[in-house]
Amino acid sequence: MSPRPPGAGLPEHPDRLWRNPDPKRRYEVVIVGGGGHGLATAHYLARDHGITDVAVLERGWLAGGNMARNTTIIRSNYLWDASAGIYEHALKLWEGLEEELDYPLLFSQRGVLNLAHSLQDVRDGMRRVEANRLNGVDAQWLDPDQVREVCPIINTAPDTRHPVLGATYQPRAGIAKHDHVAWGLARSADAAGIDLIQNCEVTGIEVRGGRATGVRTSLGPIAADRVALCAAGHSSVLAAMAGVELPLQSHPLQALVSELLEPVHPTVVMSNAVHVYVSQAHKGELVMGAGIDAYPAYTQRGAFHIIADQMAAALELFPVFARAHVLRTWGGIVDVTPDASPIIGRTPVDRLYLNCGWGTGGFKATPGVGSVLAHTIAYDEPHPLARPFHLDRFTTGALVDEHGAAAVAH
């Protein structure tokens, strides 16, 4: 496995992708959070609804939070109808997004394998395949020989500690280049006249008469007719500024990449029992992730034992990687709800909208939630795909329990 030259096969970028304007004192819509979800919402506000008097406020640099810190997996093979609906909507948008943005996203539909290591895993996997098919999501059940055909480097020997008894397989799933996605969405929003404001921290939300009227920022006050929060792990902090308490916990989520390798890993492999997911990026590095750190925190660095467990789990499945070197590790701040499903839509404060609680599944939803939230903002009515994810479900009990269904919600 000899190294590939850095950047092999990657496209060049223009020198300038968007403006860096000073903020105006008033906008029709202010979006707090300049990551993938905030940028996608801005893009679809302009494309689908003709709303361009919009500011996207980012306290750091554009797409420097979780958008820069994820493992880029895209899939829609979720169990429950509501989850399958919004993630399949997103996947269909992914399939045309590169052409729509006229920008190279390196979207690669290489498929995703979810491995089964016990008889209960097999039963759960077969159930999910049938549920997916009923929802129009492509899904297959593979036996161990078929798993090896899709990914020859997986250890499917029967005498391993976690034998592979089969897997679900979604052929249309895959990966994309996360920074290219952010840059393509930002360029599109900027071209529509939307202001992307970097280094602009929101320090307060103005509420008058039960209605959001703007935000206070490190660059001064900005009035707005509507305010949308797309700030991932910091959503609960922002919502509290408007007097809204959210059922969220923010946790570090760690991942790592290896040194550059020749192409050896043709798909994406996930395992709940061993608990690791592994893909190979376009330049050649292996990308690995697992579960969240158990403690709530806002740090972007986590505990070393999580990384050690990830690597041990990966070697259970891929002994061929035993001599690969870790190049770097990082952490993001994920926002987790009690049912591991997102919160999308209106809040008790009029004209204040939420998009949060995606946990470890936010990247794959990027275009889908952008279009759904843009619709909700434009009409002040929840998009049909967003209705199951309303904030009130935590008091009514109408949960969308993907955590219980899938053990992990990556």
XYZ file of C-alpha atoms in Angstrom:
410
model
C 0.000 0.000 0.000
C 2.211 2.850 -1.233
C 1.186 6.477 -0.709
C -0.594 8.449 -3.417
C 0.486 12.025 -4.186
C -1.529 14.508 -2.077
C -4.505 15.934 -3.920
C -4.386 13.362 -6.715
C -7.437 13.675 -8.942
C -8.959 16.623 -7.057
C -10.232 19.637 -9.044
C -8.852 23.157 -8.831
C -10.894 25.938 -7.233
C -11.291 29.548 -8.325
C -9.419 32.017 -6.127
C -12.607 33.678 -4.881
C -15.882 31.881 -4.142
C -17.931 34.483 -2.239
C -17.890 38.076 -1.019
C -17.107 39.099 2.557
C -19.583 41.967 3.047
C -20.295 43.999 6.132
C -23.713 43.186 7.578
C -26.695 45.410 6.880
C -28.789 46.552 9.809
C -31.895 44.661 8.644
C -32.696 41.522 6.642
C -35.822 39.612 5.797
C -34.225 36.403 7.114
C -31.223 35.898 9.393
C -29.746 32.381 9.560
C -27.501 31.735 12.561
C -24.852 29.184 11.643
C -22.717 29.161 8.511
C -22.241 25.416 8.211
C -23.744 23.059 5.671
C -27.308 23.345 6.975
C -27.269 27.133 7.183
C -25.757 27.473 3.712
C -28.177 24.930 2.232
C -31.128 26.780 3.761
C -29.900 30.031 2.211
C -29.412 28.333 -1.165
C -32.950 26.912 -1.215
C -34.524 30.143 0.067
C -33.125 31.796 -3.051
C -33.650 28.939 -5.489
C -37.118 27.757 -4.467
C -38.711 30.859 -2.954
C -36.921 33.863 -4.416
C -35.960 35.110 -0.941
C -32.519 36.704 -1.178
C -32.603 39.427 1.497
C -30.841 36.948 3.756
C -27.791 36.988 6.012
C -25.965 33.859 7.152
C -24.063 34.640 10.362
C -21.067 32.529 11.351
C -19.097 33.231 14.520
C -15.915 31.743 13.042
C -15.056 30.948 9.459
C -17.629 29.622 7.039
C -18.233 25.871 7.442
C -15.513 25.593 10.083
C -17.614 23.719 12.641
C -19.149 20.280 12.222
C -19.164 20.673 8.433
C -15.371 20.532 8.557
C -15.345 17.759 11.168
C -17.567 14.957 9.896
C -16.950 11.660 8.137
C -18.983 12.507 4.979
C -21.243 9.430 4.883
C -24.491 9.818 2.938
C -27.307 7.276 3.180
C -31.074 7.067 3.618
C -31.631 3.514 4.909
C -33.314 4.512 8.181
C -36.006 2.358 9.748
C -38.875 4.697 10.597
C -41.041 6.287 7.924
C -40.318 9.847 9.040
C -36.544 9.346 8.993
C -36.541 7.498 5.686
C -38.680 10.301 4.224
C -36.347 13.179 4.983
C -33.094 11.294 4.358
C -34.335 9.876 1.041
C -35.430 13.396 0.062
C -31.877 14.502 0.858
C -30.303 11.653 -1.107
C -32.359 12.479 -4.192
C -31.165 16.071 -3.938
C -27.570 14.874 -3.508
C -27.895 12.983 -6.777
C -28.459 16.237 -8.701
C -26.644 18.715 -6.470
C -23.330 18.810 -8.319
C -25.058 19.779 -11.552
C -27.363 22.218 -9.749
C -24.465 24.050 -8.083
C -22.147 23.653 -11.084
C -19.440 22.725 -8.638
C -17.442 19.496 -8.101
C -18.741 17.875 -4.909
C -17.025 14.516 -5.493
C -20.279 12.742 -4.656
C -19.448 9.043 -4.919
C -22.307 6.518 -4.717
C -20.153 3.601 -3.655
C -22.758 1.988 -1.356
C -22.981 1.428 2.391
C -22.796 -1.919 4.204
C -24.299 -2.227 7.709
C -22.873 -5.462 9.104
C -24.692 -8.051 11.205
C -22.702 -10.015 13.806
C -25.452 -11.855 15.711
C -28.795 -13.475 14.996
C -30.527 -10.417 16.453
C -28.498 -8.198 14.112
C -29.663 -10.369 11.222
C -33.312 -10.082 12.233
C -33.017 -6.323 12.712
C -31.219 -5.921 9.392
C -33.779 -7.900 7.430
C -36.552 -5.904 9.070
C -34.867 -2.667 8.053
C -34.417 -3.859 4.461
C -38.129 -4.592 4.142
C -39.070 -1.280 5.795
C -36.753 0.553 3.408
C -38.279 -1.108 0.380
C -41.776 -0.183 1.532
C -40.598 3.440 1.695
C -39.046 3.359 -1.779
C -35.478 3.257 -0.459
C -33.061 0.917 -2.253
C -31.985 -1.843 0.120
C -30.660 -5.402 -0.095
C -29.788 -8.180 2.334
C -26.399 -9.776 1.615
C -25.001 -13.034 2.966
C -21.300 -13.216 3.971
C -20.153 -14.284 0.497
C -22.008 -11.358 -1.056
C -20.531 -9.003 1.544
C -17.072 -10.162 0.488
C -17.935 -9.543 -3.164
C -18.844 -5.927 -2.384
C -15.836 -5.374 -0.085
C -13.147 -8.077 -0.487
C -10.940 -6.777 2.343
C -13.497 -7.417 5.122
C -12.578 -10.328 7.357
C -15.546 -12.704 7.014
C -13.862 -15.743 8.571
C -16.335 -17.655 10.800
C -13.922 -17.979 13.748
C -13.483 -14.267 14.465
C -14.705 -12.637 17.672
C -17.430 -10.817 15.708
C -18.242 -13.034 12.705
C -19.963 -11.332 9.787
C -23.315 -13.090 9.357
C -24.540 -10.744 6.623
C -25.250 -7.073 5.996
C -27.782 -4.611 4.737
C -26.613 -2.829 1.610
C -27.745 0.445 0.074
C -26.066 0.817 -3.338
C -27.063 4.486 -3.831
C -25.387 5.586 -0.598
C -21.850 6.927 -0.498
C -19.685 9.924 0.386
C -19.010 13.477 -0.790
C -16.207 15.995 -0.226
C -17.509 18.030 2.706
C -15.582 21.243 2.081
C -16.536 21.219 -1.611
C -20.192 20.898 -0.580
C -19.922 23.932 1.692
C -18.062 25.983 -0.901
C -20.519 25.103 -3.658
C -23.515 26.070 -1.514
C -21.790 29.277 -0.352
C -20.943 30.296 -3.905
C -24.544 29.714 -4.988
C -25.987 31.712 -2.085
C -23.535 34.545 -2.643
C -24.335 34.676 -6.357
C -28.016 35.111 -5.437
C -27.132 38.201 -3.374
C -27.226 36.583 0.068
C -24.710 38.000 2.575
C -22.381 35.487 4.208
C -20.992 37.157 7.337
C -17.983 35.508 8.966
C -16.526 36.263 12.414
C -19.942 37.442 13.575
C -20.988 35.922 16.898
C -24.632 36.094 17.952
C -24.800 37.260 21.568
C -28.562 37.641 21.937
C -31.916 37.185 20.230
C -34.389 40.050 20.288
C -37.959 39.020 21.172
C -40.790 41.539 21.346
C -44.407 40.657 21.941
C -43.612 36.938 21.633
C -41.989 37.396 18.245
C -38.342 37.246 17.132
C -37.307 40.622 15.711
C -33.566 40.241 15.229
C -30.251 39.349 16.820
C -27.493 41.049 18.758
C -24.031 40.265 17.417
C -20.375 41.086 17.916
C -20.750 43.319 14.824
C -23.788 45.146 16.181
C -27.552 44.593 16.199
C -29.240 43.137 13.110
C -33.020 43.312 12.741
C -34.870 40.529 10.936
C -38.399 39.504 10.076
C -37.484 35.864 10.668
C -34.612 34.136 12.477
C -33.489 30.534 11.906
C -31.061 28.671 14.167
C -28.742 26.183 12.410
C -25.942 25.943 14.953
C -25.691 22.213 15.762
C -24.166 21.698 19.221
C -24.693 25.330 20.230
C -28.399 25.382 19.343
C -29.512 25.023 22.959
C -27.339 27.984 23.973
C -28.836 30.172 21.241
C -32.425 29.075 21.858
C -32.034 29.890 25.545
C -31.332 33.491 24.528
C -34.944 33.604 23.305
C -36.292 31.794 26.369
C -36.706 28.438 24.603
C -35.429 25.353 26.431
C -34.397 22.493 24.164
C -34.113 18.769 25.041
C -30.548 18.572 23.728
C -27.233 17.350 25.024
C -24.037 18.370 23.273
C -21.256 15.784 23.102
C -17.860 15.519 21.425
C -17.766 13.162 18.448
C -14.323 12.063 17.361
C -12.978 10.750 14.080
C -9.616 10.108 12.467
C -7.892 9.666 9.135
C -4.939 7.508 8.162
C -2.004 8.296 5.950
C -2.699 8.238 2.202
C -3.096 4.736 0.738
C -3.725 3.273 -2.668
C -7.447 2.612 -3.375
C -8.239 -0.580 -1.464
C -11.599 0.058 0.211
C -14.392 0.313 -2.383
C -17.429 1.088 -0.218
C -18.505 2.335 3.228
C -18.665 -0.231 6.049
C -20.518 0.312 9.316
C -20.856 -1.993 12.301
C -23.006 -1.383 15.371
C -21.643 -4.313 17.382
C -17.954 -3.627 16.781
C -18.933 0.062 16.507
C -16.859 1.659 13.826
C -17.499 2.975 10.348
C -14.792 3.087 7.707
C -14.517 4.555 4.237
C -11.668 5.672 2.016
C -11.614 9.296 0.914
C -10.836 10.530 -2.567
C -7.186 11.323 -1.807
C -6.666 7.869 -0.297
C -6.881 8.312 3.478
C -9.047 5.966 5.521
C -11.776 7.862 7.387
C -12.994 6.280 10.627
C -15.542 7.230 13.254
C -17.560 5.624 16.030
C -19.815 6.808 18.834
C -19.966 10.004 20.827
C -17.979 10.593 23.989
C -20.361 9.760 26.822
C -20.009 13.070 28.668
C -21.596 16.381 27.564
C -19.015 18.964 26.507
C -18.292 21.737 24.037
C -14.707 20.724 23.403
C -13.542 19.768 19.926
C -11.044 17.337 21.398
C -12.145 14.155 23.123
C -10.813 11.255 25.151
C -7.971 9.189 23.723
C -9.570 5.855 24.639
C -12.350 6.543 22.108
C -9.778 6.733 19.315
C -8.054 3.585 20.595
C -11.378 1.730 20.614
C -12.134 2.916 17.060
C -8.844 1.559 15.746
C -9.244 -1.742 17.595
C -12.738 -2.129 16.143
C -11.526 -1.319 12.643
C -8.813 -3.974 12.859
C -11.412 -6.567 13.879
C -12.984 -6.059 10.465
C -9.949 -5.047 8.389
C -6.737 -6.796 9.499
C -5.143 -5.522 6.276
C -4.941 -2.049 7.875
C -2.832 -3.205 10.830
C 0.265 -1.287 9.686
C -1.475 1.879 8.518
C -0.575 5.010 10.470
C -3.009 7.510 11.969
C -2.419 10.899 10.364
C -4.712 13.108 12.469
C -7.749 13.051 14.734
C -10.417 15.650 15.438
C -13.712 16.178 17.192
C -16.991 17.919 16.494
C -19.797 18.998 18.827
C -22.978 17.072 18.120
C -26.431 17.860 19.473
C -28.344 14.783 20.594
C -32.077 14.543 21.341
C -33.647 11.811 23.501
C -34.858 9.930 20.387
C -31.760 10.612 18.224
C -33.898 12.417 15.642
C -33.743 16.096 14.676
C -35.916 19.051 15.638
C -37.105 21.034 12.605
C -39.658 23.818 12.485
C -41.298 26.542 14.502
C -40.797 27.350 18.174
C -42.974 28.903 20.896
C -41.437 32.234 19.799
C -43.148 33.448 16.618
C -40.884 33.650 13.552
C -38.047 31.820 15.315
C -37.218 28.532 13.573
C -35.142 25.558 14.680
C -32.961 23.072 12.869
C -31.001 21.023 15.393
C -30.685 17.674 17.134
C -29.152 15.809 14.199
C -26.620 14.106 16.432
C -24.187 12.220 14.223
C -26.386 12.284 11.097
C -26.272 15.917 10.009
C -24.009 15.885 6.961
C -26.073 13.401 4.972
C -29.191 15.526 5.495
C -27.609 18.772 4.245
C -29.569 19.482 1.043
C -32.731 17.819 2.356
C -33.016 19.850 5.534
C -31.980 22.981 3.651
C -34.938 22.658 1.295
C -37.357 21.632 4.064
C -36.354 24.463 6.415
C -36.421 27.010 3.584
C -40.025 25.968 2.869
C -40.913 26.255 6.563
C -39.405 29.750 6.781
C -40.961 30.953 3.526
C -44.509 29.858 4.401
C -44.304 29.901 8.219
C -45.715 26.382 8.029
C -43.819 23.127 8.548
C -42.895 21.246 5.397
C -44.693 17.857 5.325
C -41.370 16.049 5.805
C -40.622 18.202 8.859
C -43.931 17.691 10.680
C -42.899 14.508 12.556
C -39.823 16.342 13.884
C -41.632 19.157 15.701
C -40.443 20.255 19.134
C -43.777 19.326 20.751
C -43.168 15.599 20.279
C -41.167 15.530 23.498
C -44.301 16.478 25.448
C -46.841 14.507 23.386
C -44.709 11.334 23.260
C -44.820 11.040 19.449
C -41.107 10.230 19.252
C -39.162 9.131 16.175
C -36.903 6.718 18.026
C -34.051 6.025 15.631
C -31.735 5.488 18.587
C -33.714 2.479 19.687
C -34.195 1.249 16.124
C -30.629 1.352 14.901
C -28.504 1.337 18.082
C -26.487 4.183 16.524
C -27.753 6.995 14.349
C -24.777 7.760 12.104
